[in-house]
Amino acid sequence: IKGTVTDSKGEPIIGANILEKGTTNGTITDMDGNFTLSVPADATLTITYVGYQPLSIAVKGQRNFNIKM
């Protein structure tokens, strides 16, 4: 899957943690807030970043995500 993590103003969040729930499979966002991660179609993503509430998002077979924290 691929995605972008932004703040409420639409600015990219650099270094946000993207983790497949219940595993150690994860990545962090790059300088543009983008990430790529291989997960099963039924996975749940947990997105965390200092100063923001953690988010959980079900993949449900989707391939692209635009995540606003």
PDB file of C-alpha atoms in Angstrom, residues 1-6 17-21 35 37 39-48 53-69:
ATOM      1  CA  ILE A   1       0.000   0.000   0.000  1.00  0.00           C
ATOM      2  CA  LYS A   2       0.973   3.638  -0.417  1.00  0.00           C
ATOM      3  CA  GLY A   3      -0.156   6.750   1.336  1.00  0.00           C
ATOM      4  CA  THR A   4       0.450  10.266   2.556  1.00  0.00           C
ATOM      5  CA  VAL A   5       0.102  11.559   6.123  1.00  0.00           C
ATOM      6  CA  THR A   6      -0.746  15.246   6.589  1.00  0.00           C
ATOM      7  CA  ASN A  17       5.043   5.855  12.333  1.00  0.00           C
ATOM      8  CA  ILE A  18       2.895   3.500  10.259  1.00  0.00           C
ATOM      9  CA  LEU A  19       2.548   0.049  11.827  1.00  0.00           C
ATOM     10  CA  GLU A  20       0.560  -3.042  10.898  1.00  0.00           C
ATOM     11  CA  LYS A  21      -1.432  -3.647  14.093  1.00  0.00           C
ATOM     12  CA  PHE A  35       4.980   5.928   2.891  1.00  0.00           C
ATOM     13  CA  LEU A  37       4.239  -0.715   3.232  1.00  0.00           C
ATOM     14  CA  VAL A  39       0.456  -5.612   4.390  1.00  0.00           C
ATOM     15  CA  PRO A  40      -2.374  -8.148   3.912  1.00  0.00           C
ATOM     16  CA  ALA A  41      -5.686  -6.838   2.525  1.00  0.00           C
ATOM     17  CA  ASP A  42      -7.373  -7.379   5.927  1.00  0.00           C
ATOM     18  CA  ALA A  43      -4.705  -5.558   7.988  1.00  0.00           C
ATOM     19  CA  THR A  44      -5.275  -2.612  10.298  1.00  0.00           C
ATOM     20  CA  LEU A  45      -2.809   0.274  10.279  1.00  0.00           C
ATOM     21  CA  THR A  46      -1.875   2.229  13.390  1.00  0.00           C
ATOM     22  CA  ILE A  47      -0.503   5.714  12.694  1.00  0.00           C
ATOM     23  CA  THR A  48       1.298   7.599  15.461  1.00  0.00           C
ATOM     24  CA  GLN A  53      -3.810  11.206  18.775  1.00  0.00           C
ATOM     25  CA  PRO A  54      -3.000   7.735  17.346  1.00  0.00           C
ATOM     26  CA  LEU A  55      -5.203   6.617  14.441  1.00  0.00           C
ATOM     27  CA  SER A  56      -6.285   3.111  13.453  1.00  0.00           C
ATOM     28  CA  ILE A  57      -7.366   2.514   9.869  1.00  0.00           C
ATOM     29  CA  ALA A  58      -8.628  -0.755   8.369  1.00  0.00           C
ATOM     30  CA  VAL A  59      -6.980  -1.454   4.994  1.00  0.00           C
ATOM     31  CA  LYS A  60     -10.036  -3.331   3.587  1.00  0.00           C
ATOM     32  CA  GLY A  61      -8.209  -4.087   0.334  1.00  0.00           C
ATOM     33  CA  GLN A  62      -7.463  -0.424  -0.455  1.00  0.00           C
ATOM     34  CA  ARG A  63      -4.111   0.424  -2.053  1.00  0.00           C
ATOM     35  CA  ASN A  64      -3.827   4.224  -1.549  1.00  0.00           C
ATOM     36  CA  PHE A  65      -4.416   6.277   1.568  1.00  0.00           C
ATOM     37  CA  ASN A  66      -4.584  10.000   2.314  1.00  0.00           C
ATOM     38  CA  ILE A  67      -4.419  10.199   6.085  1.00  0.00           C
ATOM     39  CA  LYS A  68      -5.152  13.422   7.970  1.00  0.00           C
ATOM     40  CA  MET A  69      -4.062  13.517  11.608  1.00  0.00           C
TER      41      MET A  69
END
